[in-house]
Amino acid sequence: MEPISPAHDTYPPVQEEVARIAGSPQVRAAFDRFRAHESQFALWQMEATRLAAPPFGEAPRAAWLADRFRELGLTDVHLDEVGNVFGVRPGYGSRYVALSAHIDTVFPAATPLNIRQQGSRLYGPGVSDNGAGIAAMLALASVLASARIVHALPYLFIGNVGEEGEGDLRGMRHVFATPRWRDAIAYSVIVDGAGADTIVAEALGSRRFEVIVRGPGGHSWSDFGAPSPIIALARTIEAFSQTPVPATPKTTYNVGVIRGGTSVNSIPESASMRVDLRSTSMAEIDRLERALRIALEQAVAAENRAVAQHGTRKPQLVQSEVVEIGNRPAGELARDARLLKVIRAVDVQLGNAAQVQRASTDANIPLSLGREAIAIGGGGSGGGAHTLQEWFDCNGRDLGLRRILLTMLTLSGVSE
Ligand SMILES: [Zn+2]
């Protein structure tokens, strides 16, 4: 994290360009519309959030969003193979400024979605993460449709699936694996959650594994000497947990779940664990993965050697398997990236204090590919993310929307 310094110290041309755009009558009119249409944005936010969108179950919300995109005059509205929703506001270049919001939630399909409004506050699961992002994207599309602003580069609106948990960034991963979009997206502005006080420009990488050890099992007395998956797994954890990790780049590991065995007097037939590796550096994640695999190989070999020495009549050995259950690539925006200069200049223009942060978001995908991307909030304030007590307060939403609009317009260029 670092405080934002006034962009005029470092980047005079960008700061002047932002001031020029912010001062134009059309943009000032758009700013006014953000305030005037707040009640519509809150309605959209609640409508979207009332449609369940668990990982791999986003289709109803995607269909709803595609209808809104069409109503708001976006062109080329369509869904792709994985369920991402696209809409375009044409411009004059071949490369796009993308504005995206993930449409999935962490909540299972059966979660009661009691979405309600009390004064300026909206309540209910998913209302902020990412109801706020979806509402911001629709607010931008609607204000651009009514304001007479001519932007140079075209805008690509994306409601993407699969950001949360087991979704493993599958929506954004697919966007950047699609030939039509892969090289055509010049900048990605990702709206995730509430607020206007952060700039996620550093992607925290993670890799997750399920490690399974299997063996013949047996009776604790009569089959004594048969190899034990639990002991092999315990040896793995013991060895792996001694792997040194650097403070910089920050790197962590966690054994979060262990399972195995059936009863106190049975040699287990299997044991498993779930391991989470994180770092801002892909090289460190690779190094930790190698350490994990070596620890496992050596522990399994040691357990099998012990069996051989014990000389049981039919030596059946333990075997291991490593299944990758999650992979989010790391990366970061270069300090001299245009997108970083632009968002900082926009914050200076708006008198907004924001900090650069590191997190795991949809921005991991473009950042890991060396593309310019940031994740920012949709304005207002929120809390209780990933709980049933989640809330969003619409007060101050317009600051977040002005921030997104000015960023998009500066990135695309605006015709007089
Ligand atoms: Zn989110």
Short mmCIF file of C-alpha atoms and ligand atoms in Angstrom, two decimals:
data_model
loop_
_atom_site.label_atom_id
_atom_site.label_comp_id
_atom_site.label_asym_id
_atom_site.label_seq_id
_atom_site.Cartn_x
_atom_site.Cartn_y
_atom_site.Cartn_z
CA MET A 1 0.00 0.00 0.00
CA GLU A 2 1.18 3.50 -0.65
CA PRO A 3 -0.53 6.87 -0.45
CA ILE A 4 -1.50 8.54 -3.70
CA SER A 5 0.65 11.54 -4.43
CA PRO A 6 -0.80 14.40 -6.45
CA ALA A 7 -0.46 13.38 -10.06
CA HIS A 8 0.49 16.89 -11.17
CA ASP A 9 3.94 16.36 -9.62
CA THR A 10 4.72 13.55 -11.98
CA TYR A 11 2.32 13.49 -14.91
CA PRO A 12 1.33 16.98 -16.00
CA PRO A 13 -0.16 16.04 -19.38
CA VAL A 14 -2.53 13.44 -17.93
CA GLN A 15 -3.63 15.77 -15.14
CA GLU A 16 -4.42 18.51 -17.65
CA GLU A 17 -6.31 16.12 -19.87
CA VAL A 18 -8.44 14.92 -16.95
CA ALA A 19 -9.20 18.53 -15.95
CA ARG A 20 -10.19 19.39 -19.53
CA ILE A 21 -12.55 16.41 -19.77
CA ALA A 22 -14.04 17.02 -16.31
CA GLY A 23 -14.75 20.63 -17.25
CA SER A 24 -16.64 19.94 -20.46
CA PRO A 25 -20.39 20.75 -20.33
CA GLN A 26 -21.36 17.23 -21.47
CA VAL A 27 -19.33 15.58 -18.72
CA ARG A 28 -20.70 17.97 -16.11
CA ALA A 29 -24.18 17.07 -17.28
CA ALA A 30 -23.31 13.40 -16.95
CA PHE A 31 -22.12 14.02 -13.38
CA ASP A 32 -25.49 15.61 -12.59
CA ARG A 33 -27.28 12.60 -14.02
CA PHE A 34 -25.40 10.31 -11.63
CA ARG A 35 -27.08 12.14 -8.74
CA ALA A 36 -30.47 12.51 -10.39
CA HIS A 37 -30.82 8.83 -11.29
CA GLU A 38 -29.61 7.27 -8.03
CA SER A 39 -33.01 5.68 -7.32
CA GLN A 40 -32.86 3.84 -10.67
CA PHE A 41 -29.36 2.52 -9.91
CA ALA A 42 -30.54 1.22 -6.51
CA LEU A 43 -33.50 -0.52 -8.21
CA TRP A 44 -31.21 -2.23 -10.73
CA GLN A 45 -28.89 -3.24 -7.92
CA MET A 46 -31.73 -4.90 -5.99
CA GLU A 47 -33.23 -6.56 -9.09
CA ALA A 48 -29.87 -8.07 -10.03
CA THR A 49 -29.16 -9.22 -6.48
CA ARG A 50 -32.54 -10.95 -6.15
CA LEU A 51 -31.50 -13.40 -8.91
CA ALA A 52 -29.35 -16.15 -7.38
CA ALA A 53 -25.92 -16.35 -9.02
CA PRO A 54 -23.86 -19.06 -7.29
CA PRO A 55 -20.62 -20.23 -8.91
CA PHE A 56 -21.59 -22.08 -12.14
CA GLY A 57 -25.21 -20.92 -11.73
CA GLU A 58 -25.09 -17.37 -13.05
CA ALA A 59 -27.36 -17.87 -16.11
CA PRO A 60 -30.55 -16.14 -14.81
CA ARG A 61 -28.61 -13.05 -13.73
CA ALA A 62 -26.67 -13.06 -17.01
CA ALA A 63 -29.93 -13.11 -19.00
CA TRP A 64 -31.30 -10.22 -16.92
CA LEU A 65 -28.12 -8.22 -17.50
CA ALA A 66 -28.19 -8.84 -21.27
CA ASP A 67 -31.74 -7.41 -21.32
CA ARG A 68 -30.57 -4.27 -19.49
CA PHE A 69 -27.61 -3.90 -21.91
CA ARG A 70 -30.06 -4.03 -24.86
CA GLU A 71 -32.45 -1.52 -23.22
CA LEU A 72 -29.54 0.87 -22.69
CA GLY A 73 -28.64 0.78 -26.38
CA LEU A 74 -25.43 -1.23 -26.22
CA THR A 75 -24.66 -3.03 -29.47
CA ASP A 76 -23.48 -6.59 -30.13
CA VAL A 77 -25.09 -7.78 -26.87
CA HIS A 78 -24.39 -11.49 -26.46
CA LEU A 79 -23.27 -14.25 -24.12
CA ASP A 80 -20.17 -16.37 -24.72
CA GLU A 81 -19.65 -20.10 -24.16
CA VAL A 82 -19.07 -19.78 -20.40
CA GLY A 83 -21.90 -17.30 -19.78
CA ASN A 84 -20.11 -13.94 -19.79
CA VAL A 85 -22.37 -11.09 -20.99
CA PHE A 86 -21.01 -8.52 -23.46
CA GLY A 87 -22.22 -5.19 -24.81
CA VAL A 88 -20.41 -2.56 -26.87
CA ARG A 89 -20.56 1.21 -27.14
CA PRO A 90 -18.90 1.82 -30.49
CA GLY A 91 -16.09 4.30 -30.95
CA TYR A 92 -13.45 4.98 -33.56
CA GLY A 93 -10.59 2.63 -32.75
CA SER A 94 -10.06 -1.10 -32.93
CA ARG A 95 -8.96 -1.50 -29.30
CA TYR A 96 -11.39 -1.35 -26.40
CA VAL A 97 -11.56 0.11 -22.94
CA ALA A 98 -13.28 -2.70 -20.99
CA LEU A 99 -15.54 -2.02 -18.01
CA SER A 100 -16.44 -5.21 -16.19
CA ALA A 101 -18.19 -6.45 -13.07
CA HIS A 102 -18.41 -10.05 -11.91
CA ILE A 103 -22.00 -11.25 -11.64
CA ASP A 104 -21.44 -14.36 -9.48
CA THR A 105 -21.74 -14.52 -5.69
CA VAL A 106 -20.30 -16.79 -3.02
CA PHE A 107 -23.79 -17.86 -1.93
CA PRO A 108 -25.15 -21.35 -2.73
CA ALA A 109 -28.30 -21.53 -4.84
CA ALA A 110 -30.58 -22.22 -1.85
CA THR A 111 -29.55 -19.08 0.09
CA PRO A 112 -32.65 -16.95 0.86
CA LEU A 113 -32.16 -13.66 -0.97
CA ASN A 114 -34.11 -11.21 1.14
CA ILE A 115 -32.99 -8.04 -0.61
CA ARG A 116 -34.51 -4.88 0.87
CA GLN A 117 -34.04 -1.14 1.12
CA GLN A 118 -34.22 1.04 4.25
CA GLY A 119 -33.52 4.68 3.49
CA SER A 120 -30.20 4.94 1.66
CA ARG A 121 -29.19 1.40 2.67
CA LEU A 122 -29.67 -1.80 0.73
CA TYR A 123 -29.46 -5.11 2.59
CA GLY A 124 -28.99 -8.72 1.53
CA PRO A 125 -26.42 -11.28 0.36
CA GLY A 126 -24.43 -10.05 -2.62
CA VAL A 127 -25.91 -6.54 -2.56
CA SER A 128 -22.47 -4.94 -2.43
CA ASP A 129 -20.23 -7.73 -3.81
CA ASN A 130 -21.03 -7.42 -6.58
CA GLY A 131 -24.41 -5.70 -6.78
CA ALA A 132 -22.49 -2.43 -6.46
CA GLY A 133 -20.31 -3.32 -9.45
CA ILE A 134 -23.26 -4.36 -11.62
CA ALA A 135 -25.15 -1.16 -10.69
CA ALA A 136 -22.08 0.97 -11.49
CA MET A 137 -21.69 -0.66 -14.90
CA LEU A 138 -25.38 -0.05 -15.73
CA ALA A 139 -25.15 3.54 -14.40
CA LEU A 140 -22.23 4.21 -16.75
CA ALA A 141 -24.04 2.67 -19.73
CA SER A 142 -27.23 4.63 -19.03
CA VAL A 143 -25.53 7.99 -18.55
CA LEU A 144 -23.38 7.51 -21.65
CA ALA A 145 -26.56 6.70 -23.60
CA SER A 146 -28.19 10.01 -22.60
CA ALA A 147 -25.15 12.32 -22.50
CA ARG A 148 -23.79 13.60 -25.81
CA ILE A 149 -20.23 12.48 -25.11
CA VAL A 150 -18.23 11.20 -28.07
CA HIS A 151 -15.45 8.91 -26.89
CA ALA A 152 -12.72 7.80 -29.28
CA LEU A 153 -11.92 4.20 -28.34
CA PRO A 154 -14.98 1.92 -28.10
CA TYR A 155 -16.16 0.63 -24.72
CA LEU A 156 -16.69 -3.04 -23.97
CA PHE A 157 -19.07 -3.79 -21.09
CA ILE A 158 -18.65 -7.23 -19.53
CA GLY A 159 -20.73 -8.93 -16.85
CA ASN A 160 -18.45 -11.88 -16.19
CA VAL A 161 -19.04 -15.17 -14.41
CA GLY A 162 -16.82 -17.10 -12.02
CA GLU A 163 -14.83 -14.58 -9.97
CA GLU A 164 -15.54 -16.01 -6.53
CA GLY A 165 -14.00 -19.08 -4.88
CA GLU A 166 -14.37 -22.21 -6.95
CA GLY A 167 -15.18 -20.07 -10.01
CA ASP A 168 -11.40 -19.47 -9.97
CA LEU A 169 -11.63 -16.43 -12.31
CA ARG A 170 -13.01 -18.65 -15.09
CA GLY A 171 -15.05 -15.82 -16.64
CA MET A 172 -12.18 -13.37 -17.02
CA ARG A 173 -9.82 -16.19 -17.94
CA HIS A 174 -12.14 -17.04 -20.84
CA VAL A 175 -12.38 -13.40 -21.99
CA PHE A 176 -8.59 -13.22 -22.26
CA ALA A 177 -8.42 -16.62 -23.98
CA THR A 178 -10.88 -15.49 -26.68
CA PRO A 179 -9.05 -14.38 -29.85
CA ARG A 180 -11.58 -11.61 -30.52
CA TRP A 181 -10.89 -9.93 -27.15
CA ARG A 182 -7.45 -11.11 -26.07
CA ASP A 183 -5.44 -8.45 -27.91
CA ALA A 184 -8.28 -5.99 -28.46
CA ILE A 185 -8.74 -4.96 -24.83
CA ALA A 186 -6.29 -2.12 -24.24
CA TYR A 187 -7.38 -1.33 -20.68
CA SER A 188 -9.51 -3.19 -18.12
CA VAL A 189 -11.41 -1.26 -15.47
CA ILE A 190 -12.92 -3.83 -13.12
CA VAL A 191 -15.61 -2.75 -10.67
CA ASP A 192 -15.79 -4.96 -7.60
CA GLY A 193 -17.75 -4.01 -4.48
CA ALA A 194 -18.33 -0.60 -2.93
CA GLY A 195 -16.16 2.44 -2.22
CA ALA A 196 -13.84 4.81 -4.05
CA ASP A 197 -10.80 4.68 -1.78
CA THR A 198 -8.76 1.85 -3.31
CA ILE A 199 -6.96 0.99 -6.53
CA VAL A 200 -6.16 -2.72 -6.83
CA ALA A 201 -3.15 -2.66 -9.14
CA GLU A 202 -1.28 -5.66 -7.74
CA ALA A 203 -2.64 -9.15 -8.22
CA LEU A 204 -2.15 -11.58 -5.38
CA GLY A 205 -1.53 -14.99 -6.90
CA SER A 206 -2.65 -18.25 -5.36
CA ARG A 207 -2.48 -21.93 -6.16
CA ARG A 208 -4.47 -24.55 -4.30
CA PHE A 209 -4.08 -28.28 -4.10
CA GLU A 210 -5.88 -31.31 -2.78
CA VAL A 211 -3.20 -33.84 -1.76
CA ILE A 212 -4.45 -37.42 -1.44
CA VAL A 213 -2.52 -40.43 -0.10
CA ARG A 214 -4.05 -43.89 -0.55
CA GLY A 215 -2.99 -47.27 0.82
CA PRO A 216 -4.21 -50.84 1.40
CA GLY A 217 -5.68 -50.11 4.83
CA GLY A 218 -6.19 -52.91 7.33
CA HIS A 219 -6.71 -53.89 10.93
CA SER A 220 -4.65 -52.01 13.47
CA TRP A 221 -3.52 -55.29 15.17
CA SER A 222 -3.49 -58.03 12.55
CA ASP A 223 -2.26 -55.85 9.66
CA PHE A 224 0.24 -53.86 11.68
CA GLY A 225 3.11 -52.85 9.44
CA ALA A 226 0.95 -51.95 6.47
CA PRO A 227 1.74 -48.42 5.29
CA SER A 228 -0.41 -45.60 6.64
CA PRO A 229 -1.66 -42.72 4.48
CA ILE A 230 -2.19 -40.61 7.61
CA ILE A 231 1.42 -41.04 8.71
CA ALA A 232 2.68 -40.30 5.18
CA LEU A 233 0.51 -37.16 5.08
CA ALA A 234 1.67 -36.07 8.54
CA ARG A 235 5.29 -36.46 7.46
CA THR A 236 4.53 -34.38 4.37
CA ILE A 237 3.05 -31.56 6.46
CA GLU A 238 5.96 -31.70 8.91
CA ALA A 239 8.54 -31.37 6.12
CA PHE A 240 6.65 -28.88 3.95
CA SER A 241 5.87 -26.54 6.85
CA GLN A 242 9.61 -25.99 7.32
CA THR A 243 9.96 -24.45 3.84
CA PRO A 244 11.32 -20.92 4.26
CA VAL A 245 9.26 -18.12 2.70
CA PRO A 246 10.44 -14.57 2.02
CA ALA A 247 8.83 -11.54 3.67
CA THR A 248 9.27 -9.75 0.33
CA PRO A 249 7.71 -10.68 -2.03
CA LYS A 250 5.16 -11.67 0.60
CA THR A 251 4.55 -15.39 0.32
CA THR A 252 2.34 -17.62 2.46
CA TYR A 253 1.12 -21.19 2.74
CA ASN A 254 -1.69 -22.83 4.65
CA VAL A 255 -2.87 -26.39 5.25
CA GLY A 256 -6.52 -25.57 5.71
CA VAL A 257 -8.27 -28.95 5.76
CA ILE A 258 -7.14 -32.48 6.62
CA ARG A 259 -9.26 -35.60 6.35
CA GLY A 260 -8.68 -39.32 6.56
CA GLY A 261 -9.35 -42.60 8.24
CA THR A 262 -12.50 -44.29 9.44
CA SER A 263 -11.98 -45.64 12.96
CA VAL A 264 -9.45 -45.78 15.77
CA ASN A 265 -8.59 -49.45 15.16
CA SER A 266 -8.27 -49.30 11.35
CA ILE A 267 -5.18 -48.50 9.36
CA PRO A 268 -6.61 -45.81 7.07
CA GLU A 269 -7.12 -46.41 3.35
CA SER A 270 -6.80 -42.73 2.57
CA ALA A 271 -5.91 -39.32 3.92
CA SER A 272 -6.07 -35.93 2.24
CA MET A 273 -5.35 -32.28 2.81
CA ARG A 274 -6.06 -28.96 1.13
CA VAL A 275 -3.16 -26.56 0.75
CA ASP A 276 -3.25 -22.88 -0.22
CA LEU A 277 -0.10 -21.17 -1.56
CA ARG A 278 -0.06 -17.39 -2.09
CA SER A 279 2.43 -14.83 -3.27
CA THR A 280 2.75 -11.66 -5.29
CA SER A 281 5.46 -13.52 -7.22
CA MET A 282 4.71 -16.46 -9.51
CA ALA A 283 8.29 -17.69 -9.01
CA GLU A 284 7.69 -18.03 -5.26
CA ILE A 285 4.45 -19.94 -5.84
CA ASP A 286 6.31 -22.27 -8.23
CA ARG A 287 9.02 -22.76 -5.61
CA LEU A 288 6.47 -23.59 -2.89
CA GLU A 289 4.70 -26.04 -5.19
CA ARG A 290 8.01 -27.83 -5.84
CA ALA A 291 8.70 -27.96 -2.08
CA LEU A 292 5.26 -29.46 -1.47
CA ARG A 293 5.73 -32.13 -4.15
CA ILE A 294 9.21 -33.05 -2.86
CA ALA A 295 7.96 -33.26 0.74
CA LEU A 296 5.15 -35.56 -0.40
CA GLU A 297 7.40 -37.80 -2.52
CA GLN A 298 9.90 -38.20 0.30
CA ALA A 299 7.23 -38.87 2.94
CA VAL A 300 5.57 -41.52 0.77
CA ALA A 301 8.96 -43.12 0.02
CA ALA A 302 9.82 -43.15 3.73
CA GLU A 303 6.51 -44.79 4.63
CA ASN A 304 6.95 -47.43 1.92
CA ARG A 305 10.56 -48.11 2.99
CA ALA A 306 9.34 -48.74 6.53
CA VAL A 307 6.91 -51.34 5.18
CA ALA A 308 9.66 -53.09 3.22
CA GLN A 309 11.81 -53.32 6.35
CA HIS A 310 8.89 -54.62 8.37
CA GLY A 311 8.61 -57.44 5.82
CA THR A 312 4.86 -57.97 5.69
CA ARG A 313 3.80 -60.93 3.54
CA LYS A 314 2.14 -58.91 0.76
CA PRO A 315 3.73 -55.47 0.72
CA GLN A 316 1.16 -53.05 -0.63
CA LEU A 317 2.41 -49.52 -0.80
CA VAL A 318 0.89 -46.06 -0.34
CA GLN A 319 0.51 -43.85 -3.38
CA SER A 320 -0.08 -40.13 -3.66
CA GLU A 321 -1.97 -37.82 -5.96
CA VAL A 322 -1.88 -34.02 -6.20
CA VAL A 323 -4.94 -32.33 -7.70
CA GLU A 324 -4.84 -28.61 -8.48
CA ILE A 325 -8.12 -27.10 -7.21
CA GLY A 326 -7.36 -23.43 -7.81
CA ASN A 327 -4.90 -21.27 -9.72
CA ARG A 328 -4.93 -17.48 -9.74
CA PRO A 329 -1.92 -15.94 -11.44
CA ALA A 330 0.02 -13.07 -9.85
CA GLY A 331 1.08 -9.84 -11.55
CA GLU A 332 1.19 -6.12 -11.08
CA LEU A 333 0.61 -2.92 -12.99
CA ALA A 334 3.87 -1.21 -13.95
CA ARG A 335 4.45 1.98 -11.99
CA ASP A 336 4.57 3.98 -15.24
CA ALA A 337 1.45 2.34 -16.73
CA ARG A 338 -0.92 4.83 -18.33
CA LEU A 339 -3.90 3.40 -16.44
CA LEU A 340 -2.22 4.09 -13.09
CA LYS A 341 -1.36 7.66 -14.13
CA VAL A 342 -4.95 8.20 -15.26
CA ILE A 343 -6.69 6.90 -12.11
CA ARG A 344 -4.32 8.90 -9.90
CA ALA A 345 -4.95 12.06 -11.91
CA VAL A 346 -8.71 11.40 -11.69
CA ASP A 347 -8.44 11.08 -7.90
CA VAL A 348 -6.57 14.38 -7.70
CA GLN A 349 -9.20 16.02 -9.94
CA LEU A 350 -12.03 14.73 -7.71
CA GLY A 351 -10.21 15.43 -4.44
CA ASN A 352 -10.48 11.72 -3.66
CA ALA A 353 -7.95 9.93 -1.42
CA ALA A 354 -7.22 6.39 -2.56
CA GLN A 355 -4.52 3.82 -1.91
CA VAL A 356 -2.94 1.25 -4.18
CA GLN A 357 -3.68 -2.23 -2.88
CA ARG A 358 -2.92 -5.83 -3.59
CA ALA A 359 -5.76 -8.32 -3.81
CA SER A 360 -7.05 -11.30 -5.72
CA THR A 361 -9.63 -10.08 -8.25
CA ASP A 362 -10.57 -10.45 -11.90
CA ALA A 363 -7.62 -8.10 -12.56
CA ASN A 364 -5.26 -11.03 -11.85
CA ILE A 365 -5.88 -12.36 -15.35
CA PRO A 366 -5.00 -9.27 -17.46
CA LEU A 367 -2.23 -8.24 -15.02
CA SER A 368 -0.63 -11.70 -15.25
CA LEU A 369 -0.62 -11.28 -19.05
CA GLY A 370 1.15 -7.91 -18.75
CA ARG A 371 -2.01 -5.96 -19.64
CA GLU A 372 -3.15 -2.76 -17.99
CA ALA A 373 -5.92 -3.43 -15.47
CA ILE A 374 -7.20 -2.13 -12.14
CA ALA A 375 -10.03 -3.12 -9.83
CA ILE A 376 -11.88 -0.30 -8.09
CA GLY A 377 -15.14 0.10 -6.18
CA GLY A 378 -18.52 1.22 -7.50
CA GLY A 379 -18.84 4.08 -4.98
CA GLY A 380 -21.03 4.35 -1.87
CA SER A 381 -20.01 2.17 1.03
CA GLY A 382 -20.58 -1.42 1.98
CA GLY A 383 -19.86 -4.10 4.52
CA GLY A 384 -20.46 -7.70 5.53
CA ALA A 385 -19.24 -9.07 2.20
CA HIS A 386 -19.70 -12.85 1.88
CA THR A 387 -22.21 -12.88 4.78
CA LEU A 388 -26.00 -12.84 4.95
CA GLN A 389 -25.73 -9.44 6.73
CA GLU A 390 -24.18 -7.76 3.69
CA TRP A 391 -25.18 -4.11 3.11
CA PHE A 392 -24.58 -1.23 0.72
CA ASP A 393 -25.12 2.48 1.41
CA CYS A 394 -25.96 4.52 -1.69
CA ASN A 395 -24.64 7.77 -0.16
CA GLY A 396 -21.56 8.80 -2.09
CA ARG A 397 -22.19 6.43 -4.98
CA ASP A 398 -21.95 9.34 -7.41
CA LEU A 399 -18.30 9.95 -6.45
CA GLY A 400 -17.43 6.39 -7.44
CA LEU A 401 -19.38 6.78 -10.70
CA ARG A 402 -17.69 10.07 -11.59
CA ARG A 403 -14.36 8.42 -10.90
CA ILE A 404 -15.13 5.53 -13.26
CA LEU A 405 -16.50 7.83 -15.99
CA LEU A 406 -13.52 10.21 -15.92
CA THR A 407 -11.13 7.25 -15.99
CA MET A 408 -12.89 5.67 -18.97
CA LEU A 409 -13.08 8.96 -20.89
CA THR A 410 -9.41 9.80 -20.29
CA LEU A 411 -8.35 6.32 -21.37
CA SER A 412 -10.46 6.38 -24.53
CA GLY A 413 -9.96 10.00 -25.44
CA VAL A 414 -12.88 12.38 -26.00
CA SER A 415 -13.76 14.28 -29.16
CA GLU A 416 -14.77 17.92 -28.85
ZN ZN B 1 -16.35 -9.32 -5.70
#
